[in-house]
Short mmCIF file of C-alpha atoms in Angstrom, two decimals:
data_model
loop_
_atom_site.label_atom_id
_atom_site.label_comp_id
_atom_site.label_asym_id
_atom_site.label_seq_id
_atom_site.Cartn_x
_atom_site.Cartn_y
_atom_site.Cartn_z
CA UNK A 1030 18.64 -25.23 2.97
CA UNK A 1031 21.87 -25.99 1.12
CA UNK A 1032 24.85 -27.40 3.02
CA UNK A 1033 26.53 -23.99 3.12
CA UNK A 1034 23.45 -22.41 4.74
CA UNK A 1035 22.44 -20.43 1.67
CA UNK A 1036 18.89 -20.28 0.40
CA UNK A 1037 17.65 -22.91 -2.03
CA UNK A 1038 16.08 -21.55 -5.25
CA UNK A 1039 12.60 -22.26 -3.85
CA UNK A 1040 13.38 -20.49 -0.58
CA UNK A 1041 14.94 -17.54 -2.40
CA UNK A 1042 11.86 -17.23 -4.63
CA UNK A 1043 9.63 -17.07 -1.57
CA UNK A 1044 11.93 -14.53 0.10
CA UNK A 1045 11.95 -12.33 -3.00
CA UNK A 1046 8.15 -12.43 -3.07
CA UNK A 1047 8.10 -11.16 0.49
CA UNK A 1048 10.71 -8.50 -0.29
CA UNK A 1049 8.78 -7.17 -3.29
CA UNK A 1050 5.55 -7.34 -1.31
CA UNK A 1051 6.93 -5.11 1.43
CA UNK A 1052 7.68 -2.37 -1.13
CA UNK A 1053 4.14 -2.89 -2.43
CA UNK A 1054 2.92 -2.39 1.16
CA UNK A 1055 4.89 0.61 2.42
CA UNK A 1056 4.66 2.63 -0.81
CA UNK A 1057 1.02 3.34 0.04
CA UNK A 1058 2.20 5.71 2.76
CA UNK A 1059 4.24 8.14 0.69
CA UNK A 1060 2.32 7.83 -2.60
CA UNK A 1061 -1.17 8.12 -1.13
CA UNK A 1062 -1.30 9.28 2.49
CA UNK A 1063 1.81 11.49 2.71
CA UNK A 1064 1.40 13.02 -0.76
CA UNK A 1065 -2.35 13.67 -0.89
CA UNK A 1066 -4.54 12.95 2.13
CA UNK A 1067 -2.37 13.87 5.13
CA UNK A 1068 -1.33 17.29 3.72
CA UNK A 1069 -4.97 18.23 3.08
CA UNK A 1070 -6.01 16.99 6.52
CA UNK A 1071 -3.25 18.62 8.57
CA UNK A 1072 -3.36 21.89 6.63
CA UNK A 1073 -7.16 22.05 6.83
CA UNK A 1074 -7.40 21.17 10.53
CA UNK A 1075 -4.61 23.60 11.43
CA UNK A 1076 -6.32 26.40 9.46
CA UNK A 1077 -9.64 25.62 11.14
CA UNK A 1078 -8.06 25.79 14.60
CA UNK A 1079 -6.27 29.05 13.79
CA UNK A 1080 -9.63 30.68 13.02
CA UNK A 1081 -11.29 29.11 16.07
CA UNK A 1082 -8.73 30.52 18.49
CA UNK A 1083 -8.86 34.00 16.95
CA UNK A 1084 -11.51 36.58 17.72
CA UNK A 1085 -12.48 36.83 14.05
CA UNK A 1086 -14.83 34.83 11.86
CA UNK A 1087 -13.55 33.25 8.69
CA UNK A 1088 -15.23 34.90 5.67
CA UNK A 1089 -18.06 32.85 4.20
CA UNK A 1090 -17.54 31.25 0.80
CA UNK A 1091 -19.21 33.37 -1.88
CA UNK A 1092 -20.54 30.20 -3.51
CA UNK A 1093 -22.49 29.38 -0.33
CA UNK A 1094 -24.36 32.69 -0.51
CA UNK A 1095 -26.06 32.03 -3.86
CA UNK A 1096 -25.22 32.60 -7.51
CA UNK A 1097 -27.78 35.21 -8.50
CA UNK A 1098 -25.84 38.22 -7.25
CA UNK A 1099 -22.20 39.19 -6.75
CA UNK A 1100 -21.66 39.07 -3.00
CA UNK A 1101 -19.31 41.27 -1.00
CA UNK A 1102 -16.99 40.56 1.91
CA UNK A 1103 -16.99 36.85 1.13
CA UNK A 1104 -14.25 34.38 0.30
CA UNK A 1105 -13.59 33.30 -3.28
CA UNK A 1106 -10.71 31.41 -4.87
CA UNK A 1107 -9.16 32.97 -7.98
CA UNK A 1108 -6.90 30.86 -10.19
CA UNK A 1109 -3.33 32.10 -9.85
CA UNK A 1110 -4.07 34.08 -6.68
CA UNK A 1111 -5.81 31.64 -4.34
CA UNK A 1112 -8.38 32.51 -1.67
CA UNK A 1113 -9.20 36.23 -1.63
CA UNK A 1114 -11.86 38.41 0.00
CA UNK A 1115 -14.20 39.71 -2.70
CA UNK A 1116 -15.38 43.27 -2.17
CA UNK A 1117 -18.17 44.90 -4.18
CA UNK A 1118 -18.46 48.68 -4.22
CA UNK A 1119 -22.06 49.46 -3.14
CA UNK A 1120 -22.28 52.47 -5.44
CA UNK A 1121 -20.46 51.51 -8.63
CA UNK A 1122 -20.69 47.74 -8.31
CA UNK A 1123 -16.98 47.46 -9.09
CA UNK A 1124 -15.45 44.20 -7.82
CA UNK A 1125 -12.05 44.17 -6.11
CA UNK A 1126 -10.15 41.65 -4.03
CA UNK A 1127 -7.87 41.71 -1.02
CA UNK A 1128 -5.76 39.09 0.72
CA UNK A 1129 -7.27 37.08 3.55
CA UNK A 1130 -5.55 37.79 6.85
CA UNK A 1131 -5.34 34.18 8.05
CA UNK A 1132 -4.82 33.91 11.82
CA UNK A 1133 -1.72 32.17 13.15
CA UNK A 1134 -1.32 29.08 15.26
CA UNK A 1135 0.26 29.17 18.73
CA UNK A 1136 3.84 30.32 18.32
CA UNK A 1137 2.88 32.68 15.50
CA UNK A 1138 3.19 30.07 12.72
CA UNK A 1139 1.07 30.06 9.58
CA UNK A 1140 -1.06 26.86 9.27
CA UNK A 1141 0.43 25.85 5.90
CA UNK A 1142 3.93 26.70 7.16
CA UNK A 1143 3.23 24.33 10.06
CA UNK A 1144 2.57 21.53 7.55
CA UNK A 1145 5.79 22.17 5.61
CA UNK A 1146 7.78 22.44 8.84
CA UNK A 1147 6.49 19.07 10.07
CA UNK A 1148 7.38 17.46 6.75
CA UNK A 1149 10.89 18.91 6.96
CA UNK A 1150 11.40 17.82 10.59
CA UNK A 1151 10.07 14.33 9.89
CA UNK A 1152 12.52 13.78 7.02
CA UNK A 1153 15.41 15.22 9.03
CA UNK A 1154 14.66 12.82 11.88
CA UNK A 1155 14.31 10.04 9.33
CA UNK A 1156 17.82 10.75 8.03
CA UNK A 1157 19.23 10.77 11.57
CA UNK A 1158 17.57 7.44 12.32
CA UNK A 1159 18.78 6.03 9.01
CA UNK A 1160 22.42 6.77 9.74
CA UNK A 1161 22.17 5.82 13.42
CA UNK A 1162 20.55 2.43 12.75
CA UNK A 1163 22.13 1.73 9.36
CA UNK A 1164 24.34 -1.07 10.66
CA UNK A 1165 21.82 -2.65 13.05
CA UNK A 1166 20.28 -4.96 10.45
CA UNK A 1167 23.60 -6.67 9.75
CA UNK A 1168 23.99 -8.06 13.29
CA UNK A 1169 22.16 -10.44 15.58
CA UNK A 1170 18.47 -11.14 14.91
CA UNK A 1171 17.56 -7.52 14.25
CA UNK A 1172 17.03 -7.81 10.50
CA UNK A 1173 13.47 -9.14 10.57
CA UNK A 1174 12.60 -8.03 14.10
CA UNK A 1175 13.56 -4.45 13.29
CA UNK A 1176 11.62 -4.53 10.01
CA UNK A 1177 8.48 -5.85 11.71
CA UNK A 1178 8.70 -3.41 14.64
CA UNK A 1179 9.36 -0.30 12.51
CA UNK A 1180 6.73 -1.05 9.88
CA UNK A 1181 4.12 -1.95 12.48
CA UNK A 1182 4.73 1.28 14.39
CA UNK A 1183 4.59 3.29 11.14
CA UNK A 1184 1.39 1.62 10.00
CA UNK A 1185 -0.31 2.13 13.37
CA UNK A 1186 0.76 5.80 13.43
CA UNK A 1187 -0.77 6.26 9.97
CA UNK A 1188 -4.01 4.56 11.05
CA UNK A 1189 -4.22 6.99 13.97
CA UNK A 1190 -4.96 9.83 11.54
CA UNK A 1191 -8.57 8.73 11.80
CA UNK A 1192 -8.76 10.44 15.23
CA UNK A 1193 -7.14 13.74 14.19
CA UNK A 1194 -10.42 15.23 12.85
CA UNK A 1195 -12.11 14.68 16.24
CA UNK A 1196 -11.17 18.23 17.24
CA UNK A 1197 -9.35 21.02 15.43
CA UNK A 1198 -7.06 21.46 18.43
CA UNK A 1199 -5.50 18.08 17.52
CA UNK A 1200 -3.75 19.61 14.51
CA UNK A 1201 -0.47 19.14 16.38
CA UNK A 1202 -1.13 15.39 16.55
CA UNK A 1203 -1.23 15.32 12.76
CA UNK A 1204 2.28 16.78 12.73
CA UNK A 1205 3.56 14.38 15.39
CA UNK A 1206 2.11 11.36 13.59
CA UNK A 1207 3.79 12.52 10.39
CA UNK A 1208 7.16 12.53 12.16
CA UNK A 1209 6.57 9.09 13.71
CA UNK A 1210 5.32 7.49 10.48
CA UNK A 1211 8.10 8.98 8.33
CA UNK A 1212 10.84 7.96 10.77
CA UNK A 1213 9.40 4.45 11.03
CA UNK A 1214 9.29 4.21 7.24
CA UNK A 1215 12.95 5.20 7.04
CA UNK A 1216 13.98 2.74 9.77
CA UNK A 1217 12.02 -0.07 8.13
CA UNK A 1218 13.81 0.63 4.83
CA UNK A 1219 17.15 0.18 6.67
CA UNK A 1220 16.21 -3.38 7.60
CA UNK A 1221 14.45 -3.98 4.28
CA UNK A 1222 17.60 -3.05 2.33
CA UNK A 1223 19.76 -5.28 4.53
CA UNK A 1224 18.10 -8.31 2.88
CA UNK A 1225 19.23 -7.29 -0.61
CA UNK A 1226 22.95 -8.24 -0.54
CA UNK A 1227 22.10 -11.61 1.04
CA UNK A 1228 19.51 -12.42 -1.62
CA UNK A 1229 21.92 -11.28 -4.34
CA UNK A 1230 24.63 -13.64 -3.10
CA UNK A 1231 22.10 -16.51 -3.00
CA UNK A 1232 20.99 -15.95 -6.61
CA UNK A 1233 21.86 -18.59 -9.19
CA UNK A 1234 23.76 -16.04 -11.30
CA UNK A 1235 26.08 -15.03 -8.47
CA UNK A 1236 26.53 -18.59 -7.24
CA UNK A 1237 27.47 -19.66 -10.76
CA UNK A 1238 30.02 -16.83 -10.95
CA UNK A 1239 31.50 -17.83 -7.58
CA UNK A 1240 31.58 -21.46 -8.64
CA UNK A 1241 33.33 -20.52 -11.88
CA UNK A 1242 35.84 -18.50 -9.94
CA UNK A 1243 36.57 -21.52 -7.74
CA UNK A 1244 37.20 -23.61 -10.87
CA UNK A 1245 39.49 -20.93 -12.24
CA UNK A 1246 37.33 -20.05 -15.25
CA UNK A 1247 36.12 -16.74 -13.81
CA UNK A 1248 37.63 -14.01 -11.64
CA UNK A 1249 36.45 -11.61 -8.95
CA UNK A 1250 35.47 -9.01 -11.57
CA UNK A 1251 32.97 -11.52 -12.99
CA UNK A 1252 31.54 -12.05 -9.51
CA UNK A 1253 31.19 -8.30 -8.94
CA UNK A 1254 29.52 -7.85 -12.34
CA UNK A 1255 27.04 -10.61 -11.54
CA UNK A 1256 26.28 -9.09 -8.13
CA UNK A 1257 25.69 -5.65 -9.63
CA UNK A 1258 23.42 -7.03 -12.36
CA UNK A 1259 21.29 -9.06 -9.95
CA UNK A 1260 21.15 -6.21 -7.44
CA UNK A 1261 19.91 -3.83 -10.15
CA UNK A 1262 17.31 -6.37 -11.26
CA UNK A 1263 15.96 -6.95 -7.75
CA UNK A 1264 15.98 -3.23 -6.92
CA UNK A 1265 14.16 -2.32 -10.15
CA UNK A 1266 11.50 -4.96 -9.60
CA UNK A 1267 11.04 -3.82 -6.01
CA UNK A 1268 10.63 -0.22 -7.17
CA UNK A 1269 8.13 -1.32 -9.82
CA UNK A 1270 6.00 -3.19 -7.27
CA UNK A 1271 6.23 -0.15 -5.02
CA UNK A 1272 4.77 2.04 -7.79
CA UNK A 1273 2.03 -0.54 -8.38
CA UNK A 1274 1.16 -0.78 -4.69
CA UNK A 1275 1.21 2.95 -4.01
CA UNK A 1276 -0.81 3.83 -7.11
CA UNK A 1277 -3.38 1.09 -6.47
CA UNK A 1278 -3.85 2.24 -2.88
CA UNK A 1279 -4.21 5.84 -4.04
CA UNK A 1280 -6.89 4.95 -6.61
CA UNK A 1281 -8.87 2.88 -4.09
CA UNK A 1282 -8.54 5.61 -1.46
CA UNK A 1283 -9.87 8.24 -3.87
CA UNK A 1284 -12.87 6.01 -4.59
CA UNK A 1285 -13.41 5.58 -0.84
CA UNK A 1286 -13.18 9.35 -0.36
CA UNK A 1287 -15.81 9.94 -3.05
CA UNK A 1288 -18.12 7.37 -1.49
CA UNK A 1289 -17.73 8.82 2.01
CA UNK A 1290 -18.43 12.37 0.83
CA UNK A 1291 -21.43 11.16 -1.20
CA UNK A 1292 -22.79 9.47 1.93
CA UNK A 1293 -22.59 12.76 3.79
CA UNK A 1294 -19.36 12.29 5.76
CA UNK A 1295 -17.68 15.50 6.94
CA UNK A 1296 -14.68 16.38 4.75
CA UNK A 1297 -11.98 16.12 7.41
CA UNK A 1298 -13.38 12.82 8.69
CA UNK A 1299 -13.27 11.45 5.14
CA UNK A 1300 -9.61 12.53 4.83
CA UNK A 1301 -8.83 10.92 8.19
CA UNK A 1302 -10.36 7.64 7.06
CA UNK A 1303 -8.54 7.60 3.71
CA UNK A 1304 -5.25 8.43 5.45
CA UNK A 1305 -5.87 5.53 7.81
CA UNK A 1306 -6.59 3.27 4.84
CA UNK A 1307 -2.97 3.74 3.72
CA UNK A 1308 -1.86 2.64 7.18
CA UNK A 1309 -4.12 -0.40 7.00
CA UNK A 1310 -2.71 -1.19 3.55
CA UNK A 1311 0.83 -0.91 4.94
CA UNK A 1312 0.03 -3.18 7.89
CA UNK A 1313 -2.04 -5.70 5.95
CA UNK A 1314 0.33 -6.40 3.08
CA UNK A 1315 3.34 -6.23 5.42
CA UNK A 1316 1.86 -9.15 7.33
CA UNK A 1317 1.95 -11.31 4.20
CA UNK A 1318 5.43 -10.03 3.36
CA UNK A 1319 6.73 -10.97 6.82
CA UNK A 1320 5.38 -14.51 6.43
CA UNK A 1321 7.67 -14.94 3.42
CA UNK A 1322 10.75 -13.15 4.73
CA UNK A 1323 13.13 -15.31 6.83
CA UNK A 1324 14.97 -14.01 9.88
CA UNK A 1325 18.42 -14.08 8.25
CA UNK A 1326 20.36 -13.60 11.52
CA UNK A 1327 23.76 -11.93 11.29
CA UNK A 1328 26.89 -12.27 13.40
CA UNK A 1329 26.88 -10.99 17.00
CA UNK A 1330 27.86 -7.40 17.70
CA UNK A 1331 31.62 -6.90 17.97
CA UNK A 1332 32.43 -6.30 21.61
CA UNK A 1333 34.14 -2.97 20.97
CA UNK A 1334 31.43 -1.58 18.67
CA UNK A 1335 28.71 0.85 19.72
CA UNK A 1336 25.91 -0.09 17.35
CA UNK A 1337 24.18 3.30 17.61
CA UNK A 1338 27.27 5.38 16.79
CA UNK A 1339 28.84 3.00 14.28
CA UNK A 1340 26.78 4.42 11.42
CA UNK A 1341 27.94 7.97 12.18
CA UNK A 1342 31.54 6.82 12.51
CA UNK A 1343 31.44 5.00 9.17
CA UNK A 1344 29.77 7.97 7.47
CA UNK A 1345 32.44 10.32 8.79
CA UNK A 1346 35.24 8.00 7.71
CA UNK A 1347 33.73 7.67 4.24
CA UNK A 1348 33.38 11.43 3.76
CA UNK A 1349 36.90 12.01 5.11
CA UNK A 1350 38.26 9.39 2.70
CA UNK A 1351 36.52 11.00 -0.28
CA UNK A 1352 37.76 14.44 0.77
CA UNK A 1353 41.36 13.18 0.85
CA UNK A 1354 41.37 10.90 -2.18
CA UNK A 1355 38.38 11.62 -4.47
CA UNK A 1356 37.45 15.29 -4.15
CA UNK A 1357 35.26 15.26 -7.26
CA UNK A 1358 33.21 12.39 -5.82
CA UNK A 1359 32.82 14.41 -2.62
CA UNK A 1360 31.58 17.38 -4.66
CA UNK A 1361 29.17 15.10 -6.51
CA UNK A 1362 27.67 13.97 -3.19
CA UNK A 1363 26.95 17.60 -2.29
CA UNK A 1364 25.39 18.29 -5.68
CA UNK A 1365 23.40 15.07 -5.49
CA UNK A 1366 21.79 15.97 -2.16
CA UNK A 1367 20.86 19.43 -3.45
CA UNK A 1368 19.23 18.41 -6.72
CA UNK A 1369 17.57 15.29 -5.29
CA UNK A 1370 16.13 17.43 -2.49
CA UNK A 1371 14.98 19.84 -5.19
CA UNK A 1372 12.99 17.42 -7.34
CA UNK A 1373 11.61 15.70 -4.23
CA UNK A 1374 10.44 19.10 -2.96
CA UNK A 1375 8.51 19.64 -6.19
CA UNK A 1376 6.46 16.56 -5.28
CA UNK A 1377 6.07 17.76 -1.70
CA UNK A 1378 4.77 21.27 -2.31
CA UNK A 1379 3.00 20.80 -5.66
CA UNK A 1380 -0.24 19.60 -4.06
CA UNK A 1381 -0.47 22.52 -1.63
CA UNK A 1382 0.53 25.03 -4.30
CA UNK A 1383 -2.17 23.82 -6.68
CA UNK A 1384 -4.74 23.71 -3.88
CA UNK A 1385 -4.03 27.13 -2.37
CA UNK A 1386 -3.04 29.15 -5.42
CA UNK A 1387 -4.74 27.42 -8.37
CA UNK A 1388 -7.99 26.52 -6.57
CA UNK A 1389 -7.73 22.85 -7.61
CA UNK A 1390 -10.14 20.39 -6.07
CA UNK A 1391 -8.44 17.67 -3.98
CA UNK A 1392 -9.98 15.00 -6.23
CA UNK A 1393 -8.29 16.54 -9.27
CA UNK A 1394 -5.01 16.67 -7.36
CA UNK A 1395 -5.37 12.99 -6.55
CA UNK A 1396 -5.61 12.38 -10.30
CA UNK A 1397 -2.34 14.27 -10.78
CA UNK A 1398 -0.76 12.16 -8.03
CA UNK A 1399 -1.73 9.10 -10.08
CA UNK A 1400 -0.41 10.55 -13.36
CA UNK A 1401 3.10 11.23 -12.02
CA UNK A 1402 4.18 7.66 -11.07
CA UNK A 1403 2.62 6.22 -14.22
CA UNK A 1404 4.51 8.62 -16.48
CA UNK A 1405 7.65 8.14 -14.34
CA UNK A 1406 7.71 4.43 -15.23
CA UNK A 1407 7.32 5.22 -18.94
CA UNK A 1408 9.87 8.03 -18.75
CA UNK A 1409 12.48 5.83 -17.11
CA UNK A 1410 12.14 3.29 -19.94
CA UNK A 1411 12.11 5.93 -22.69
CA UNK A 1412 15.23 7.70 -21.42
CA UNK A 1413 17.05 4.37 -21.11
CA UNK A 1414 16.29 3.72 -24.77
CA UNK A 1415 17.50 7.23 -25.57
CA UNK A 1416 20.79 6.61 -23.76
CA UNK A 1417 21.39 3.33 -25.57
CA UNK A 1418 20.43 4.82 -28.94
CA UNK A 1419 22.78 7.81 -28.75
CA UNK A 1420 25.46 6.43 -26.41
CA UNK A 1421 25.16 9.17 -23.78
CA UNK A 1422 26.76 8.74 -20.37
CA UNK A 1423 24.64 8.51 -17.21
CA UNK A 1424 25.94 11.95 -16.22
CA UNK A 1425 24.89 13.56 -19.50
CA UNK A 1426 21.36 12.14 -19.34
CA UNK A 1427 21.06 13.17 -15.68
CA UNK A 1428 22.13 16.75 -16.41
CA UNK A 1429 19.65 16.95 -19.29
CA UNK A 1430 16.88 15.64 -17.00
CA UNK A 1431 17.71 18.25 -14.36
CA UNK A 1432 17.55 21.05 -16.91
CA UNK A 1433 14.22 19.77 -18.19
CA UNK A 1434 12.91 19.55 -14.63
CA UNK A 1435 14.10 23.12 -14.08
CA UNK A 1436 11.63 24.26 -16.74
CA UNK A 1437 8.79 23.53 -14.29
CA UNK A 1438 9.75 26.13 -11.64
CA UNK A 1439 11.00 28.43 -14.42
CA UNK A 1440 7.56 28.34 -16.01
CA UNK A 1441 6.03 29.06 -12.62
CA UNK A 1442 8.31 32.06 -12.19
CA UNK A 1443 6.90 33.49 -15.42
CA UNK A 1444 3.69 33.87 -13.43
CA UNK A 1445 5.29 36.72 -11.48
CA UNK A 1446 5.13 38.85 -14.63
CA UNK A 1447 1.77 37.92 -16.11
CA UNK A 1448 -1.60 36.69 -14.87
CA UNK A 1449 -2.42 34.76 -18.04
CA UNK A 1450 0.06 31.89 -17.85
CA UNK A 1451 3.06 30.64 -15.87
CA UNK A 1452 1.30 28.19 -13.51
CA UNK A 1453 -1.74 30.45 -13.30
CA UNK A 1454 -4.32 27.92 -14.49
CA UNK A 1455 -5.33 24.41 -13.52
CA UNK A 1456 -4.80 23.06 -17.03
CA UNK A 1457 -1.10 23.84 -16.81
CA UNK A 1458 -0.78 21.51 -13.81
CA UNK A 1459 -1.78 18.46 -15.87
CA UNK A 1460 0.77 19.23 -18.57
CA UNK A 1461 3.52 19.85 -16.03
CA UNK A 1462 2.56 16.70 -14.09
CA UNK A 1463 3.20 14.61 -17.20
CA UNK A 1464 6.44 16.52 -17.87
CA UNK A 1465 7.55 16.03 -14.26
CA UNK A 1466 6.81 12.31 -14.31
CA UNK A 1467 8.63 11.73 -17.60
CA UNK A 1468 11.79 13.37 -16.22
CA UNK A 1469 11.53 12.27 -12.57
CA UNK A 1470 11.81 8.51 -13.13
CA UNK A 1471 14.81 9.01 -15.39
CA UNK A 1472 16.56 11.48 -13.05
CA UNK A 1473 16.20 9.04 -10.16
CA UNK A 1474 17.41 6.07 -12.20
CA UNK A 1475 20.43 7.78 -13.77
CA UNK A 1476 21.26 9.51 -10.48
CA UNK A 1477 21.46 6.09 -8.86
CA UNK A 1478 23.48 4.70 -11.78
CA UNK A 1479 26.03 7.51 -11.65
CA UNK A 1480 26.13 7.25 -7.86
CA UNK A 1481 26.97 3.53 -8.09
CA UNK A 1482 29.73 4.13 -10.67
CA UNK A 1483 31.57 6.37 -8.18
CA UNK A 1484 31.52 3.96 -5.23
CA UNK A 1485 35.03 2.85 -4.22
CA UNK A 1486 35.56 -0.82 -3.44
CA UNK A 1487 34.55 -1.84 0.06
CA UNK A 1488 32.26 1.17 0.62
CA UNK A 1489 29.13 0.01 -1.23
CA UNK A 1490 26.96 -0.23 1.89
CA UNK A 1491 28.15 3.09 3.32
CA UNK A 1492 27.57 4.99 0.08
CA UNK A 1493 24.10 3.59 -0.45
CA UNK A 1494 23.23 4.40 3.15
CA UNK A 1495 23.75 8.04 2.15
CA UNK A 1496 21.80 7.49 -1.06
CA UNK A 1497 18.77 6.04 0.72
CA UNK A 1498 18.35 9.22 2.78
CA UNK A 1499 16.84 10.85 -0.30
CA UNK A 1500 14.93 7.76 -1.42
CA UNK A 1501 11.12 7.49 -1.23
CA UNK A 1502 10.72 11.09 -2.28
CA UNK A 1503 12.23 12.45 0.91
CA UNK A 1504 13.33 16.07 1.18
CA UNK A 1505 13.90 18.32 4.16
CA UNK A 1506 15.67 21.48 2.96
CA UNK A 1507 13.04 22.37 0.35
CA UNK A 1508 10.02 22.07 2.69
CA UNK A 1509 11.86 24.18 5.26
CA UNK A 1510 12.42 26.86 2.62
CA UNK A 1511 8.75 26.61 1.63
CA UNK A 1512 7.69 26.98 5.27
CA UNK A 1513 9.81 30.12 5.69
CA UNK A 1514 8.55 31.61 2.42
CA UNK A 1515 4.91 30.93 3.27
CA UNK A 1516 5.39 32.34 6.77
CA UNK A 1517 6.97 35.49 5.41
CA UNK A 1518 4.88 36.17 2.30
CA UNK A 1519 1.67 34.19 2.74
CA UNK A 1520 2.34 32.59 -0.66
CA UNK A 1521 4.00 29.40 -1.91
CA UNK A 1522 4.93 30.65 -5.39
CA UNK A 1523 8.20 32.39 -4.33
CA UNK A 1524 9.53 28.93 -3.38
CA UNK A 1525 9.80 28.31 -7.13
CA UNK A 1526 12.95 30.46 -7.18
CA UNK A 1527 14.60 28.01 -4.77
CA UNK A 1528 13.46 25.03 -6.83
CA UNK A 1529 14.82 26.64 -10.00
CA UNK A 1530 18.19 27.21 -8.33
CA UNK A 1531 18.17 23.66 -6.88
CA UNK A 1532 17.89 22.23 -10.41
CA UNK A 1533 19.98 24.62 -12.53
CA UNK A 1534 22.98 25.31 -10.26
CA UNK A 1535 23.78 21.67 -9.35
CA UNK A 1536 23.06 20.63 -12.96
CA UNK A 1537 25.48 23.21 -14.35
CA UNK A 1538 28.10 22.34 -11.72
CA UNK A 1539 27.69 18.63 -12.46
CA UNK A 1540 28.18 19.26 -16.17
CA UNK A 1541 31.43 21.10 -15.41
CA UNK A 1542 32.59 18.43 -12.96
CA UNK A 1543 34.92 15.90 -14.58
CA UNK A 1544 34.08 12.54 -13.02
CA UNK A 1545 35.96 10.40 -15.55
CA UNK A 1546 38.99 9.89 -13.32
CA UNK A 1547 36.84 9.21 -10.24
CA UNK A 1548 34.83 6.56 -12.10
CA UNK A 1549 38.01 4.93 -13.41
CA UNK A 1550 39.54 4.94 -9.92
CA UNK A 1551 36.42 3.28 -8.52
CA UNK A 1552 36.58 0.61 -11.22
CA UNK A 1553 40.30 0.04 -10.64
CA UNK A 1554 39.75 -0.32 -6.90
CA UNK A 1555 37.13 -3.00 -7.54
CA UNK A 1556 39.39 -4.77 -10.01
CA UNK A 1557 42.29 -4.56 -7.57
CA UNK A 1558 40.12 -6.01 -4.82
CA UNK A 1559 39.19 -8.82 -7.17
CA UNK A 1560 42.85 -9.47 -8.01
CA UNK A 1561 43.77 -9.63 -4.34
CA UNK A 1562 40.99 -12.11 -3.63
CA UNK A 1563 41.99 -14.22 -6.63
CA UNK A 1564 45.56 -14.29 -5.36
CA UNK A 1565 44.40 -15.26 -1.86
CA UNK A 1566 42.33 -18.06 -3.37
CA UNK A 1567 45.30 -19.34 -5.38
CA UNK A 1568 47.50 -19.33 -2.28
#
């Protein structure tokens, strides 16, 4: 180590490798298990148990009864409608359909509504844990210990999905494990992010800026600019390795699923194994990440501070400050949480919508789950080139992205008026998956950029603690709406109206919101802080 206790370039390189590797490890959970395999498993097991506990038999699949004749009173999936009971008139031979009266789980909840509810609860608990433990990583020896404990618990919980298919009555365990794994992921990200400012300050670029400031050739603004540039670089590389890790795990898991099914494994067991593979991936690569990450102990807890309420106190103080001094920034925060929840919800419910209402095979949906992150990387780069070419502000590009994303639920709403198109066919899902990916990566990137431009000096950590609540594709309001809609109507499609509103209304309000003064105030506060520090140094 250097005399001042900072990392040497070699030590920092090793630490960065571990930091990137942890994103590579944990991204397997939300890109593979939580997006594809766990929803199919929990929804399928819950549906199976609902039929088992009822006094009725689930209609047989028409395809299992032979292809030579048109069978009656059997179950068949129709694109745009989903599973229906097919009825053949014995006299005329006319074919008609009727909805399947799916039994309910204990408590009167629809099986698919149960899945959406568990997703919503898990993310809500994740947000609570994030705020409650947001300051823990900055004190004592909790930075690495907390990261190891949270990620290990999350990985083990994900591996436990292998036992859920043992009996359909364990559907509830699938929901509980989802809550545990999602909360652990959120907590681990708290400690993971607490490494970033330390690594930034140990970078050669920032140390050179600080050294230049000490010699009087640079000022605090130069230091802040260097910190922001390095932070963006490290964050972008971490996100890139997360995409690589999650997508690689998803591809390998799909191959494993195909092999298991080909070998005669029961479908739910195969899903349980592939879900557990994501947990094993999380645990395995985390082990190598932890070997490279140092402890980085922080100062002891202040005697008067309650570590578990400090995060809530700081969040309240930040929101109160914005309400008093920067009302437009406060309004932006509200809009941000609505539209980020909206585009995250599209990811959450798209798989179940395509499965239940478009009759898409889970293997095809896994392909779509691979397409989205790949096109998101390309889209983020393309939109950045667009911004630089035409000189658009981050806000303008973000608003355009939101309006383009709104075309997805809008197109689905067209399906209420026609049975020929408007998310009525499987082919449309591939086109919209590419469209979604191209806009999603850009919306996330420019949302973060605009968010960072509005941060007042001294509140960087507090503001990004709020930002991280919606990171990793998390959403809680949208899945709760989807659960209520499915419970009430038996369909997922009406949720598209909410998603349309969640894109268009915040986008229009953001366009009308003048953030110029708020951005300038944030910049002046940082410059003023730099001037004060320069004066203190001179004294």
